[in-house]
XYZ file of C-alpha atoms in Angstrom:
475
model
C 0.000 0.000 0.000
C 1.559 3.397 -0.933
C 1.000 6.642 1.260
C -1.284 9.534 -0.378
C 0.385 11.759 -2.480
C 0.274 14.972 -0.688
C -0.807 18.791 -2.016
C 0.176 20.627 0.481
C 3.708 22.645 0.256
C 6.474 19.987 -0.435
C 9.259 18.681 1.846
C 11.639 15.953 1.352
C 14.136 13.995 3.331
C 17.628 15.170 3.831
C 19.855 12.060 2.801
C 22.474 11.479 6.007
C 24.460 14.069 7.449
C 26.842 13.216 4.619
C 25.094 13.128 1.783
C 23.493 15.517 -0.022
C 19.913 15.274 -2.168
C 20.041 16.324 -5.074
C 16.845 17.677 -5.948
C 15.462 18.309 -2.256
C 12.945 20.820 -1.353
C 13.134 21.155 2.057
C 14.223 19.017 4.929
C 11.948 18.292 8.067
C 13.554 14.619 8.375
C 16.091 12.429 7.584
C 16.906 8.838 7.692
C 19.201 7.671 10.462
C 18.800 3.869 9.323
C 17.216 2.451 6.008
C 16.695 -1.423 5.919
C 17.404 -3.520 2.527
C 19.740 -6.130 2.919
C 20.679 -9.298 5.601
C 23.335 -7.108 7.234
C 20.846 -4.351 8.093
C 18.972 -7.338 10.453
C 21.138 -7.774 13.068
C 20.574 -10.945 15.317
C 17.049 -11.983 13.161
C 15.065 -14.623 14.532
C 12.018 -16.086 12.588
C 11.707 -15.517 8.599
C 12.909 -12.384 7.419
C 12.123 -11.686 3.585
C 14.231 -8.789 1.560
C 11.913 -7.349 -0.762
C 12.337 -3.904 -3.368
C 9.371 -2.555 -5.059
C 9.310 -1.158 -8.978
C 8.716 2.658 -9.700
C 5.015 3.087 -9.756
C 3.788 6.006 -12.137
C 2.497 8.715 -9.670
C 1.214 11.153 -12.512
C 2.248 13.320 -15.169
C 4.079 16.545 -15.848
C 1.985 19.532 -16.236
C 2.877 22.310 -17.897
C 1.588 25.302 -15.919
C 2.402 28.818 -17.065
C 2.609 30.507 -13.880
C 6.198 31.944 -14.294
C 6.303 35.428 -16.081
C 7.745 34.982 -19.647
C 8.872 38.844 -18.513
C 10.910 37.397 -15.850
C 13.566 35.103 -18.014
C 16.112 36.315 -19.630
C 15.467 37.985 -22.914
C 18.178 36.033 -24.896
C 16.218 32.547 -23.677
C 13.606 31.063 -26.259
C 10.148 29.959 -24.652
C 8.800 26.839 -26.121
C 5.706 28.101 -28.846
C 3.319 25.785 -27.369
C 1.674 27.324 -24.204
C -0.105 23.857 -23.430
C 2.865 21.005 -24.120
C 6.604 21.022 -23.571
C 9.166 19.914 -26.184
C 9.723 16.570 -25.331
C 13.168 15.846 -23.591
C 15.076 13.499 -21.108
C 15.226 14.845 -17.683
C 18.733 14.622 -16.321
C 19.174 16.999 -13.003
C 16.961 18.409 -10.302
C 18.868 20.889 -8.051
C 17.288 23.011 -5.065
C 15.274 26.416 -6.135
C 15.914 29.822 -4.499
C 12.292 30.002 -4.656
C 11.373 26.762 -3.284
C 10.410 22.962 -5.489
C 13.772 22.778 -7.661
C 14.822 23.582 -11.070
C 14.594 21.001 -13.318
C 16.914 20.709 -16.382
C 16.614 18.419 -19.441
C 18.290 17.832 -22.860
C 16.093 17.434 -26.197
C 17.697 15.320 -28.990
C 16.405 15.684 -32.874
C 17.429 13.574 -35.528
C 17.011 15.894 -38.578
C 17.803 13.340 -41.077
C 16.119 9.520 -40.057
C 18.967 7.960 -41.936
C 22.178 9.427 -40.527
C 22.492 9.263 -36.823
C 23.596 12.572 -36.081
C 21.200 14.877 -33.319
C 20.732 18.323 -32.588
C 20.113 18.891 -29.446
C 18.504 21.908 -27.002
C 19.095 21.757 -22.786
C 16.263 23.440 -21.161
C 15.776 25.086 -17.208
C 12.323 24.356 -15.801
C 10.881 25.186 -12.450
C 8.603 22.546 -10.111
C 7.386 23.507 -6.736
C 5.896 19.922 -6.314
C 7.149 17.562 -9.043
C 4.223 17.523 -11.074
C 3.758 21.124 -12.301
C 6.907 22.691 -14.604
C 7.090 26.311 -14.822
C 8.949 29.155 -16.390
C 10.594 26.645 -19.237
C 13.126 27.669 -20.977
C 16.273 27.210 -23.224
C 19.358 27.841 -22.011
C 22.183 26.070 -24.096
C 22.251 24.400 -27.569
C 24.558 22.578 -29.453
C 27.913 23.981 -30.756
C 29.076 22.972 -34.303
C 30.986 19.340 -33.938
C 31.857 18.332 -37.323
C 32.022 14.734 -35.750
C 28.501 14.565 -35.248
C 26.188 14.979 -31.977
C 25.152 11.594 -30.225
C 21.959 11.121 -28.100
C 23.176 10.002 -24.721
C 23.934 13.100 -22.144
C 23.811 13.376 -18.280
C 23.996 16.347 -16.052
C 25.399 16.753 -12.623
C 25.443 19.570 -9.852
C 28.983 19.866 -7.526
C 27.762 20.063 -3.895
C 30.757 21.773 -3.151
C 30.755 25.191 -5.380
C 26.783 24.975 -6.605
C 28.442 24.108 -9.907
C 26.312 22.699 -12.871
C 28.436 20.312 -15.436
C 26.795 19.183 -18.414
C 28.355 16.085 -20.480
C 27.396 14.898 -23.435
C 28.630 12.560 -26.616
C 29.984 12.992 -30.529
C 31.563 10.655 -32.351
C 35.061 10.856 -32.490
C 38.275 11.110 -34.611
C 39.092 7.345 -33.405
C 35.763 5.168 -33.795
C 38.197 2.168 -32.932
C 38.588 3.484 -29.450
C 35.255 4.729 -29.018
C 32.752 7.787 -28.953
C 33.944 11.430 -27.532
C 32.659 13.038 -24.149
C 32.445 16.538 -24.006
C 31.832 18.359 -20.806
C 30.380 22.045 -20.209
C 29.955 24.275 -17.230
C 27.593 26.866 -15.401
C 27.986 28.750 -12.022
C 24.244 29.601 -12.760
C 22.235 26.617 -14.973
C 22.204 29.723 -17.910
C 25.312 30.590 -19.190
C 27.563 27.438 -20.147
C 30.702 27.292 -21.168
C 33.284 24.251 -22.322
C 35.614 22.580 -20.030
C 37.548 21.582 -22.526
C 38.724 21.933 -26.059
C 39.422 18.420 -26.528
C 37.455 15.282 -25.659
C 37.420 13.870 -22.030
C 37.906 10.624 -22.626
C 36.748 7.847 -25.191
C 34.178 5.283 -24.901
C 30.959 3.636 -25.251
C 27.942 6.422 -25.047
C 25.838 5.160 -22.150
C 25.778 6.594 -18.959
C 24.982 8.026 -15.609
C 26.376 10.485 -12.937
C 26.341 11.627 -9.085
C 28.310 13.857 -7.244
C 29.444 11.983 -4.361
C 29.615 14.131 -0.956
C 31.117 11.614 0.786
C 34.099 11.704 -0.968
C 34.121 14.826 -2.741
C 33.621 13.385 -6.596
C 32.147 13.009 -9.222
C 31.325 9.405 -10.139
C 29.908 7.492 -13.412
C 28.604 4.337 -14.274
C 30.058 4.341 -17.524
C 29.874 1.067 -20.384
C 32.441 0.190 -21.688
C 33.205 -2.802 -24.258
C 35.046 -6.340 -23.312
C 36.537 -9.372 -26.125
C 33.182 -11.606 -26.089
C 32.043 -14.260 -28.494
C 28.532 -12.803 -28.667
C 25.816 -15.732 -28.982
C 23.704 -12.836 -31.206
C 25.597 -10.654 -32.704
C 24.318 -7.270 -33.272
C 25.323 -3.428 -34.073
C 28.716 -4.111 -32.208
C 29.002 -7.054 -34.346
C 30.029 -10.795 -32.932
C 32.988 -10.203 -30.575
C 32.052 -7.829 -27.988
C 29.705 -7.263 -25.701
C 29.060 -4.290 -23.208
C 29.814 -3.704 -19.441
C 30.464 -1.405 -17.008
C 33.292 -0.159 -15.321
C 33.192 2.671 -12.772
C 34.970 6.482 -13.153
C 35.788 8.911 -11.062
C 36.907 12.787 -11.335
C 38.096 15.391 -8.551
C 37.365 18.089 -10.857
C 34.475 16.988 -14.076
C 37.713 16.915 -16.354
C 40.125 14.806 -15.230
C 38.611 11.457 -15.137
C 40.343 7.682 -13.661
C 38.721 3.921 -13.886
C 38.406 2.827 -10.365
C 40.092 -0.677 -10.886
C 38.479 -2.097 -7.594
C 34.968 -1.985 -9.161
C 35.010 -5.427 -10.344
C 37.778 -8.164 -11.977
C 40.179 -5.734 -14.128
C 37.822 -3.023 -12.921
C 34.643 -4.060 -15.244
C 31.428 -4.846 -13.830
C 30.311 -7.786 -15.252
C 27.654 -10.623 -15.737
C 27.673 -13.284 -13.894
C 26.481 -17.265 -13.768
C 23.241 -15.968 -12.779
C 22.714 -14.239 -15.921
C 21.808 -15.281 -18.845
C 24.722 -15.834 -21.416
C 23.783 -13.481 -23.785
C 22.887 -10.282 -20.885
C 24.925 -7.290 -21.335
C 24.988 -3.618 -19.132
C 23.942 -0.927 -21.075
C 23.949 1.892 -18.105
C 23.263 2.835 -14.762
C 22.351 5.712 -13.084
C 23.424 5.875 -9.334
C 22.466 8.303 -6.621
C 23.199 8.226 -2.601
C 20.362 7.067 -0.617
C 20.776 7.171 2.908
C 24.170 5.827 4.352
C 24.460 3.734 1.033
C 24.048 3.963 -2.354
C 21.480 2.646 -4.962
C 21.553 2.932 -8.543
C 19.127 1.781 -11.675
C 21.207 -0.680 -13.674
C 19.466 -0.878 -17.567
C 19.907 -4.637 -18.578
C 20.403 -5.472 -22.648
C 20.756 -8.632 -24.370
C 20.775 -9.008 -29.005
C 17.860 -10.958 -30.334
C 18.002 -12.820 -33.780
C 15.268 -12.045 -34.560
C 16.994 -8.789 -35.780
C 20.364 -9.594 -36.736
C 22.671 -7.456 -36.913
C 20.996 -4.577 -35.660
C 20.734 -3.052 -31.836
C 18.360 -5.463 -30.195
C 15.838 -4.917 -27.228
C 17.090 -4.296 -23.777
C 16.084 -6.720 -20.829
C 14.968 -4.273 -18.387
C 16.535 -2.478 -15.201
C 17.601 -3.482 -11.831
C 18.084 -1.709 -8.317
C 21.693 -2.163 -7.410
C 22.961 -1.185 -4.123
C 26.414 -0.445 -2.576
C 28.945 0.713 -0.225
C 30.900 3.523 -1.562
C 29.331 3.784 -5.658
C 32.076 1.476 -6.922
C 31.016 -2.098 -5.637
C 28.035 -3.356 -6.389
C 25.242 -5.893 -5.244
C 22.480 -7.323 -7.151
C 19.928 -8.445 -4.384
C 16.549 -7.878 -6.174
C 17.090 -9.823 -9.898
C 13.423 -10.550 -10.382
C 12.175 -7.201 -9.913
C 11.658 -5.152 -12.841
C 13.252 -1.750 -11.168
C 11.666 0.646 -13.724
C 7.989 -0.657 -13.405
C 6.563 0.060 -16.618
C 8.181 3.569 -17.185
C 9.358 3.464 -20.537
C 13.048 4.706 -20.008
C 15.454 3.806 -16.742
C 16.223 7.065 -14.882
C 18.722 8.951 -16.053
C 18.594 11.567 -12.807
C 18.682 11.389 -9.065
C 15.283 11.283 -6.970
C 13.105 14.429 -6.129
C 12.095 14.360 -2.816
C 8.757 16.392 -2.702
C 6.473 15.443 0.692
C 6.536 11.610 0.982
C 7.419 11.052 -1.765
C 11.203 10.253 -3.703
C 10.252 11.678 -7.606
C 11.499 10.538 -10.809
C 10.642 12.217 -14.531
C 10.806 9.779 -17.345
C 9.644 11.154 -20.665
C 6.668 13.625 -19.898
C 5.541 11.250 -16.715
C 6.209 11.507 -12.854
C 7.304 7.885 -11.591
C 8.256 7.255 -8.368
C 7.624 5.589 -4.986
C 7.019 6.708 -1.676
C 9.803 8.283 0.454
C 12.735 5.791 1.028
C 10.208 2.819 -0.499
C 12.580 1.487 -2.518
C 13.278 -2.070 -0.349
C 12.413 -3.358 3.249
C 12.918 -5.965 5.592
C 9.613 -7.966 6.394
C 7.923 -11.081 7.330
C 5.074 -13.025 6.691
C 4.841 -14.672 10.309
C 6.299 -14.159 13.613
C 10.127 -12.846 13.241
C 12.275 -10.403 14.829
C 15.562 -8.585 14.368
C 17.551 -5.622 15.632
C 19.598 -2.454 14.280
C 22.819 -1.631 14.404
C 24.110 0.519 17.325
C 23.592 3.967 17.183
C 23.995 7.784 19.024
C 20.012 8.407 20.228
C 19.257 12.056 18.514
C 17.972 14.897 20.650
C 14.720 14.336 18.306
C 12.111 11.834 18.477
C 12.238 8.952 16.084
C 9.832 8.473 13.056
C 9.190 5.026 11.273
C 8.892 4.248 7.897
C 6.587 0.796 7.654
C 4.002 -0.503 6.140
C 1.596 -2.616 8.983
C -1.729 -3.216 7.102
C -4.722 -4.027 8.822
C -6.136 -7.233 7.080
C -9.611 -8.312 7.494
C -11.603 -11.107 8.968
C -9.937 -13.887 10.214
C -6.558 -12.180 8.843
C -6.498 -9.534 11.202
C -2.739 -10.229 11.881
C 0.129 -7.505 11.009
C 1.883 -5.250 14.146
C 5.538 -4.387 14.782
C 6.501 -3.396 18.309
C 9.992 -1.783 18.943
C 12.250 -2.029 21.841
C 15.156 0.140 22.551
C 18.104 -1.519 24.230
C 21.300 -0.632 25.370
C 25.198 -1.170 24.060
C 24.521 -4.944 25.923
C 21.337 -5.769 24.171
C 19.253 -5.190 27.137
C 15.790 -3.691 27.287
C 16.201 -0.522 28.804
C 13.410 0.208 31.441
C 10.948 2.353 30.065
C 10.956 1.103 26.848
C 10.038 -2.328 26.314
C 8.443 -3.895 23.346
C 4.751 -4.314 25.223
C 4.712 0.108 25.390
C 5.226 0.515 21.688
C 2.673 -1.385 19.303
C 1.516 -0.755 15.939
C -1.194 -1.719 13.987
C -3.452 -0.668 10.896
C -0.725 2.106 9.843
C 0.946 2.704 6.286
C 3.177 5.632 6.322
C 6.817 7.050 5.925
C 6.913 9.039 9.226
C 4.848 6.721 11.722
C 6.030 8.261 15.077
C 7.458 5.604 18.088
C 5.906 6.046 21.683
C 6.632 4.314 24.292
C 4.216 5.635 26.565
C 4.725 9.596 27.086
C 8.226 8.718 26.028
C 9.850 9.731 22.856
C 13.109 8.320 23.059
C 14.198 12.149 23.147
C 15.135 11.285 26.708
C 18.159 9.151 25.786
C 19.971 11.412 23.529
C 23.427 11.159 23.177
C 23.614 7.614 24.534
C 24.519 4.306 22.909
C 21.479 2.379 22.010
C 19.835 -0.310 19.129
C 16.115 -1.330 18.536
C 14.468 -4.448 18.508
C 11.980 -4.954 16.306
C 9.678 -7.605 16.039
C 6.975 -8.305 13.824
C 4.339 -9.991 11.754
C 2.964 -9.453 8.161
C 4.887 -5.946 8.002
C 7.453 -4.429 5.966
C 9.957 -1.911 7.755
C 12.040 0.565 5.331
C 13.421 3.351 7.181
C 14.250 4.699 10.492
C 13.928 8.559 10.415
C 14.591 11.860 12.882
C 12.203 14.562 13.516
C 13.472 17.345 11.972
């Protein structure tokens, strides 16, 4: 069951003290623990199930003229069409002076269907609730590249200086070695200029980008090509097939391969696979203390052959640091039925985390993306951590049922650094039941939990026919 979709002024959750959201509205929470995987159940007793749920389309973009055409810059074109928007890929969502976040997207033409060259237009919207764009405009355009524009681009904002960089792919002067990335920069999502004169680097044209705060980088899924005999051969022909492999820049110009990402630092398929599965792209994007990313899945059909097949579908991938990966969550289509993976990180608007694919709003709610449940009787606790000086709020899904089935509760205990109950706050004084939401909060009486600040502590939860995704602070 998903929480309502709110209409109210938007808010978001602020990602970890060490992350930053791109695309966040405001912040009256954040997540202190999210629970995906095994190692988030610490001590589990009973049947503990691992589940991640699909994007779910939540709507669809609205134009909305409310923004001034007066107000934009006079050198800016406004699309002709007061009642559509050109149609483009959304690639960045970055915080708005004047609250929602600015939204900015690149629109690829082919002008001639037989020679795969593009024009292509990057536009600056405005959403105060990502559903409604405002105030759209164009605010860079392709410069002459007498290699030919490609289609794939990505965009990516640097924490750090408020920097936007814009990349985006020609051909190049050595097709053996791959296509050319070109890179371009704005202190102010209007003006952009190149960062370089000469190609980044040289590769394969799919891809996705974050800015990681942790570490102070930018970071990018990247395919790449490996030596395969191909069981279909395709575009690429019979004797390679594409991967990924993992880069990483201090600056958006100087860019390295992290060789730890995987055997000779390519991400690869595995036994699991099918033989003939290839990675086409990912887009990653921090999520609490981790990181998550949509991996797009591609295998050659012969029923075409010769020519770029069908891709698979996408996966939710989650790891570490954004350079090792896990694939938990095989069977679960991770794009739902959108009709493009993401190629930007999540919008958090109310309870919701947003994604724009095409001209629709997909998305789940907040921190939704996978749980720790059961179907019967189980229990398990957190990890140890500092009690905040707010209370707690609890992301979990405890359905009612009906009849006979009337079955589903969680109750949480807080213990100390020894595991033991601490008085006050045993499982018995805080029981749910019949509540879906993102920001349930724990009582334990008249107590909040507010009382133990600063101290050493874990929860035990235990529970039946509930999902639990996130632990969250009062903001």
């Amino acid at each position: 069951m998903q929480t309502a979709r709110r209409k109210k002024t938007p808010a978001c959750l602020l990602v970890v003290l060490m992350f930053a959201a791109t695309g966040r509205a405001d912040t009256p929470a954040r997540p202190l623990l999210v629970f995906m995987q095994p190692a988030d159940a610490v001590q589990p007793a009973g049947l503990l199930s691992f589940q991640a749920n699909p994007l779910m389309l939540r709507g669809s973009i609205t134009l909305s003229q409310t923004g001034s055409a007066a107000s934009q810059p006079t050198t800016r074109q406004q699309p002709g069409d007061k009642d559509a928007f050109p149609s483009f890929l959304p690639l960045l969502a970055v915080p708005d002076p004047k609250g929602g976040c600015l939204v900015f997207g690149c629109q690829h033409v082919q002008p001639d269907p037989e020679v795969k060259n593009f024009k292509w237009r990057l536009y600056r919207g405005r959403t105060p609730d990502g559903y409604h764009l405002t105030e759209l405009t164009e605010v860079f355009q392709n410069p002459e590249n007498p290699q030919g524009w490609l289609i794939e681009s990505s965009m990516v904002r640097q924490e750090s200086t408020g920097r936007l960089y814009f990349y985006i792919w020609s051909r190049s002067k050595q097709p053996e070695k791959g296509h050319a990335l070109w890179g371009f920069l704005s202190d102010d999502g209007l003006d952009f200029k190149p960062l370089s004169n000469e190609p980044l680097y040289l590769d394969h044209d799919a891809f996705g980008m974050m800015w990681d705060v942790r570490t102070n980088r930018f970071l990018t899924g990247q395919v790449t090509y490996q030596p395969w005999k191909k069981l279909y051969p395709d575009n690429m022909g019979p004797s390679k097939r594409r991967v990924l492999s993992i880069r990483t820049s201090p600056d958006g110009l100087h860019w390295d391969k992290a060789v730890d990402a995987g055997a000779g630092g390519l991400i690869t398929p595995d036994d699991q696979d099918p033989p003939e599965v290839e990675f086409y792209r990912m887009q990653p994007f921090a999520y609490g203390d981790r990181y998550v990313a949509m991996a797009n899945l591609y295998a050659a059909t012969p029923l075409i052959p010769g020519q770029h097949g069908p891709h698979l579908g996408c996966e939710w991938w989650i790891g570490p640091d954004g350079i090792r990966w896990d694939r938990p969550w095989r069977n679960v289509d991770a794009h739902g039925d959108a009709p493009y993976p993401i190629k930007m990180a999540p919008m958090w608007f109310g309870k919701e985390m947003l994604f724009w694919i095409g001209k629709g709003v997909w998305g789940l709610p907040e921190y939704r993306i996978a749980s720790i449940g059961s179907r019967a009787n189980a229990e398990f606790s957190t990890r140890t951590f500092t009690m905040p000086p707010k209370a707690l709020l609890l992301n979990a899904s405890v359905p009612r049922g009906s009849g006979l089935f009337h079955q589903a509760y969680v109750q949480a205990e807080l213990r100390d650094e020894t595991g033991k109950a601490i008085p006050g706050y045993e499982r018995d004084k805080c029981l749910l039941r019949d509540v879906d939401d993102t920001r349930i909060p724990l009582r334990w009486g008249d107590r909040t939990g507010t009382e133990l600040a600063g101290k050493k502590v874990s929860m035990r939860f235990f529970l039946r026919s509930a999902r639990i995704y996130a632990l969250a602070v009062e903001q």
